[in-house]
Short mmCIF file of C-alpha atoms in Angstrom, two decimals:
data_model
loop_
_atom_site.label_atom_id
_atom_site.label_comp_id
_atom_site.label_asym_id
_atom_site.label_seq_id
_atom_site.Cartn_x
_atom_site.Cartn_y
_atom_site.Cartn_z
CA MET P 1 71.49 -34.40 -40.96
CA VAL P 2 70.55 -37.41 -38.86
CA SER P 3 67.34 -38.58 -37.20
CA VAL P 4 67.69 -40.23 -33.82
CA SER P 5 65.51 -42.10 -31.36
CA LEU P 6 66.66 -41.76 -27.75
CA THR P 7 65.55 -43.22 -24.42
CA LEU P 8 66.56 -41.02 -21.52
CA SER P 9 66.61 -41.75 -17.77
CA VAL P 10 65.80 -38.63 -15.68
CA PRO P 11 67.65 -38.41 -12.36
CA LYS P 12 65.41 -39.02 -9.32
CA ARG P 13 66.70 -35.75 -7.82
CA VAL P 14 64.61 -33.97 -10.47
CA TRP P 15 60.94 -33.77 -9.48
CA ILE P 16 59.53 -35.32 -12.66
CA GLY P 17 62.01 -38.19 -12.29
CA GLU P 18 60.86 -38.86 -8.74
CA LEU P 19 57.13 -38.32 -9.47
CA SER P 20 57.05 -40.58 -12.51
CA ARG P 21 58.86 -43.33 -10.59
CA ASP P 22 56.46 -43.02 -7.63
CA PHE P 23 53.64 -43.55 -10.07
CA PRO P 24 55.19 -46.01 -12.58
CA GLU P 25 51.86 -46.83 -14.17
CA ALA P 26 51.24 -43.14 -15.11
CA THR P 27 52.19 -41.67 -18.43
CA PHE P 28 53.03 -37.97 -18.75
CA ARG P 29 52.46 -37.01 -22.40
CA VAL P 30 54.16 -33.69 -23.08
CA ARG P 31 52.16 -32.01 -25.84
CA SER P 32 54.15 -28.79 -25.81
CA ALA P 33 56.84 -27.20 -23.67
CA GLN P 34 59.09 -24.18 -23.64
CA SER P 35 61.44 -22.40 -21.28
CA CYS P 36 62.16 -18.75 -20.74
CA ASP P 37 64.53 -17.15 -18.17
CA GLY P 38 65.03 -20.45 -16.36
CA VAL P 39 61.27 -21.23 -16.02
CA GLY P 40 59.73 -24.06 -17.98
CA VAL P 41 56.09 -24.21 -19.07
CA GLY P 42 54.56 -27.55 -19.93
CA PHE P 43 51.25 -28.48 -21.47
CA VAL P 44 50.88 -32.14 -20.41
CA GLU P 45 48.34 -34.91 -20.53
CA VAL P 46 48.51 -37.14 -17.41
CA LEU P 47 47.23 -40.67 -18.06
CA ALA P 48 46.72 -42.61 -14.82
CA SER P 49 44.17 -44.81 -13.02
CA ASP P 50 43.85 -42.01 -10.44
CA PRO P 51 45.12 -38.73 -11.91
CA ASP P 52 44.01 -36.75 -8.83
CA ARG P 53 46.59 -38.59 -6.69
CA VAL P 54 49.27 -37.72 -9.21
CA LEU P 55 48.28 -34.06 -9.31
CA ASP P 56 48.09 -33.82 -5.51
CA ARG P 57 51.63 -35.13 -5.34
CA MET P 58 52.77 -32.74 -8.05
CA HIS P 59 51.56 -29.78 -6.01
CA GLU P 60 53.88 -30.80 -3.16
CA TYR P 61 57.03 -29.99 -5.16
CA GLU P 62 58.45 -26.56 -4.56
CA ALA P 63 59.79 -26.50 -8.08
CA VAL P 64 56.24 -26.80 -9.55
CA HIS P 65 53.76 -23.98 -9.43
CA GLU P 66 50.96 -22.36 -11.43
CA VAL P 67 49.27 -25.75 -12.08
CA GLU P 68 46.11 -25.27 -14.12
CA VAL P 69 43.71 -28.15 -14.91
CA PHE P 70 41.93 -27.82 -18.26
CA GLN P 71 40.22 -31.22 -18.32
CA ARG P 72 39.83 -33.91 -15.71
CA GLY P 73 38.46 -37.43 -16.20
CA ALA P 74 38.51 -40.81 -14.47
CA ASP P 75 41.81 -41.80 -16.01
CA ARG P 76 43.30 -38.64 -17.52
CA ALA P 77 43.90 -34.92 -16.83
CA LEU P 78 45.07 -32.16 -19.12
CA ILE P 79 47.16 -29.59 -17.28
CA GLN P 80 49.58 -26.67 -17.79
CA PHE P 81 52.17 -25.85 -15.18
CA GLU P 82 55.39 -23.91 -14.60
CA THR P 83 58.56 -25.36 -13.06
CA ASP P 84 61.80 -23.92 -11.86
CA GLU P 85 63.62 -27.16 -12.80
CA PRO P 86 63.06 -27.63 -16.56
CA LEU P 87 66.12 -29.89 -16.85
CA LEU P 88 65.27 -31.41 -20.24
CA LEU P 89 64.24 -28.06 -21.72
CA ARG P 90 67.52 -26.48 -20.61
CA VAL P 91 69.42 -29.21 -22.35
CA LEU P 92 67.51 -28.57 -25.58
CA ASP P 93 67.84 -24.81 -25.30
CA ARG P 94 71.64 -25.02 -24.89
CA THR P 95 72.09 -27.22 -27.95
CA GLY P 96 69.33 -25.85 -30.19
CA VAL P 97 68.02 -29.35 -30.92
CA PRO P 98 64.26 -29.58 -31.70
CA VAL P 99 62.40 -32.58 -30.37
CA GLU P 100 59.21 -33.94 -31.88
CA MET P 101 56.09 -33.40 -29.82
CA PRO P 102 54.40 -35.02 -28.12
CA PHE P 103 56.87 -37.12 -26.18
CA GLU P 104 56.18 -39.28 -23.16
CA ILE P 105 57.66 -39.66 -19.69
CA ARG P 106 56.99 -42.90 -17.87
CA ASP P 107 58.64 -44.44 -14.80
CA GLY P 108 61.55 -42.05 -15.01
CA GLU P 109 62.19 -42.66 -18.72
CA VAL P 110 61.69 -40.32 -21.66
CA ASP P 111 61.35 -41.20 -25.35
CA TRP P 112 62.68 -38.58 -27.76
CA GLU P 113 62.60 -38.46 -31.59
CA LEU P 114 64.71 -35.68 -33.12
CA THR P 115 66.34 -34.63 -36.40
CA THR P 116 69.40 -32.43 -36.34
CA THR P 117 72.98 -32.01 -37.53
CA ARG P 118 75.71 -34.32 -36.29
CA ASN P 119 77.42 -31.43 -34.54
CA ARG P 120 74.33 -30.53 -32.55
CA LEU P 121 73.70 -34.18 -31.74
CA SER P 122 77.24 -34.37 -30.33
CA SER P 123 76.57 -31.22 -28.26
CA LEU P 124 73.28 -32.77 -27.06
CA ALA P 125 75.15 -35.88 -25.90
CA ASP P 126 77.63 -33.72 -24.00
CA GLU P 127 74.90 -31.70 -22.36
CA LEU P 128 73.01 -34.82 -21.28
CA ASP P 129 76.18 -36.27 -19.73
CA GLN P 130 76.81 -33.06 -17.76
CA SER P 131 73.20 -32.98 -16.52
CA GLU P 132 73.50 -36.62 -15.22
CA VAL P 133 70.74 -37.70 -17.68
CA ARG P 134 71.61 -41.21 -18.80
CA PHE P 135 70.53 -42.12 -22.32
CA ILE P 136 70.51 -44.91 -24.87
CA VAL P 137 70.53 -44.38 -28.63
CA GLU P 138 67.77 -46.69 -29.88
CA HIS P 139 67.97 -45.93 -33.61
CA VAL P 140 69.95 -43.66 -35.91
CA TRP P 141 69.26 -43.13 -39.57
CA ASP P 142 70.45 -40.61 -42.12
CA SER P 143 68.02 -37.94 -43.25
CA PRO P 144 67.87 -37.21 -47.00
CA ARG P 145 71.10 -35.48 -47.90
CA PHE P 146 70.62 -31.90 -49.01
CA ASP P 147 73.41 -32.21 -51.65
CA ARG P 148 71.36 -34.84 -53.43
CA VAL P 149 68.15 -32.81 -53.35
CA LEU P 150 69.08 -29.17 -53.30
CA THR P 151 71.25 -26.80 -55.24
CA ASP P 152 74.36 -25.45 -53.52
CA ARG P 153 72.58 -22.15 -52.87
CA GLN P 154 69.49 -23.84 -51.51
CA SER P 155 71.66 -26.03 -49.23
CA GLU P 156 73.42 -22.97 -47.87
CA VAL P 157 70.14 -21.19 -47.07
CA VAL P 158 68.53 -24.27 -45.39
CA GLU P 159 71.62 -25.17 -43.37
CA THR P 160 72.01 -21.55 -42.20
CA ALA P 161 68.34 -21.49 -41.26
CA ILE P 162 68.79 -24.64 -39.16
CA ASP P 163 71.93 -23.27 -37.44
CA LEU P 164 70.14 -19.97 -36.59
CA GLY P 165 67.11 -21.83 -35.19
CA TYR P 166 64.69 -20.73 -37.89
CA TYR P 167 62.89 -24.09 -37.65
CA ASP P 168 62.96 -24.29 -33.86
CA SER P 169 59.81 -23.74 -31.85
CA PRO P 170 59.76 -20.93 -30.94
CA ARG P 171 61.81 -19.67 -33.85
CA GLY P 172 65.38 -18.63 -33.11
CA CYS P 173 65.37 -16.03 -35.89
CA THR P 174 63.03 -14.35 -38.33
CA GLN P 175 63.11 -14.71 -42.12
CA GLY P 176 64.46 -11.13 -42.26
CA GLU P 177 67.30 -11.99 -39.88
CA LEU P 178 68.06 -15.06 -41.94
CA ALA P 179 68.23 -12.95 -45.12
CA ASP P 180 70.57 -10.47 -43.36
CA GLU P 181 72.87 -13.30 -42.30
CA LEU P 182 73.04 -14.57 -45.83
CA ASP P 183 73.33 -11.03 -47.28
CA LEU P 184 70.25 -11.56 -49.37
CA ALA P 185 67.10 -9.52 -50.03
CA LYS P 186 64.27 -10.87 -47.94
CA SER P 187 62.21 -11.67 -51.03
CA THR P 188 65.12 -13.61 -52.59
CA CYS P 189 65.69 -15.53 -49.35
CA CYS P 190 61.96 -16.36 -49.15
CA GLU P 191 61.93 -17.68 -52.69
CA ILE P 192 65.06 -19.85 -52.25
CA LEU P 193 63.76 -21.23 -48.97
CA HIS P 194 60.31 -21.97 -50.43
CA ARG P 195 61.79 -23.87 -53.38
CA ALA P 196 64.19 -25.80 -51.12
CA GLU P 197 61.39 -26.77 -48.76
CA GLU P 198 59.31 -27.96 -51.70
CA ARG P 199 62.15 -30.18 -52.82
CA ILE P 200 62.75 -31.58 -49.38
CA VAL P 201 59.06 -32.35 -48.84
CA LYS P 202 58.83 -34.10 -52.20
CA GLU P 203 61.97 -36.12 -51.37
CA PHE P 204 60.47 -37.35 -48.13
CA GLU P 205 57.20 -38.14 -49.76
CA GLY P 206 58.72 -40.05 -52.66
CA GLY P 207 61.72 -41.73 -51.08
CA ASP P 208 62.04 -44.79 -48.86
CA ARG P 209 63.26 -44.22 -45.31
CA PRO P 210 66.59 -45.89 -44.57
CA ALA P 211 66.49 -48.92 -42.33
CA PHE P 212 67.09 -48.54 -38.60
CA THR P 213 70.49 -49.39 -37.21
CA GLN P 214 70.90 -51.74 -34.30
CA PRO P 215 70.50 -50.08 -30.86
CA THR P 216 73.76 -48.51 -29.66
CA PRO P 217 74.30 -47.97 -25.88
CA ALA P 218 75.57 -44.62 -24.67
CA PRO P 219 79.07 -44.35 -23.33
#
């Protein structure tokens, strides 16, 4: 497992890439987002000196619809919208990599913090390359190793849960499906998972986080 900090550059051909560059002083804080059947839904806080101008421009994009404003102030607006071009969400869906929320988009750039397996991180890099999203790896650090914290059985359950998307949002599998995959009774799976999660949380709480590495540019 590794934790990574990335800075991404969204192509201008994508509406959020163009919009955020046209309003470089604005910040789009993505509080939550998900995609289903090719449509993305975002719950976003827009921070700008004149948020109405930003929202008016957003309405002009054909890929954006169902814009609903929940709060509006002099320098911020809280909105929910749908888009037919959820480029970043599609990349995450294809690789099964969870990203910490909220994350921010500003002047065409996105900051992501994520924790995943090295295999999924490699898949994410490939998907970003194919989608023309340029990125820079700002920091990489190893997460606590399961084999130092967990028993072999607990490691197997936790790693299988991660691979099946049990910790994704929304979940990629139920606890019952996880138990079936591991050929365990649901109650046994629940107990092993609970004890493993307890150990992981205590390891995070009691251990020191490894130092950041030097920034590494993407290929």
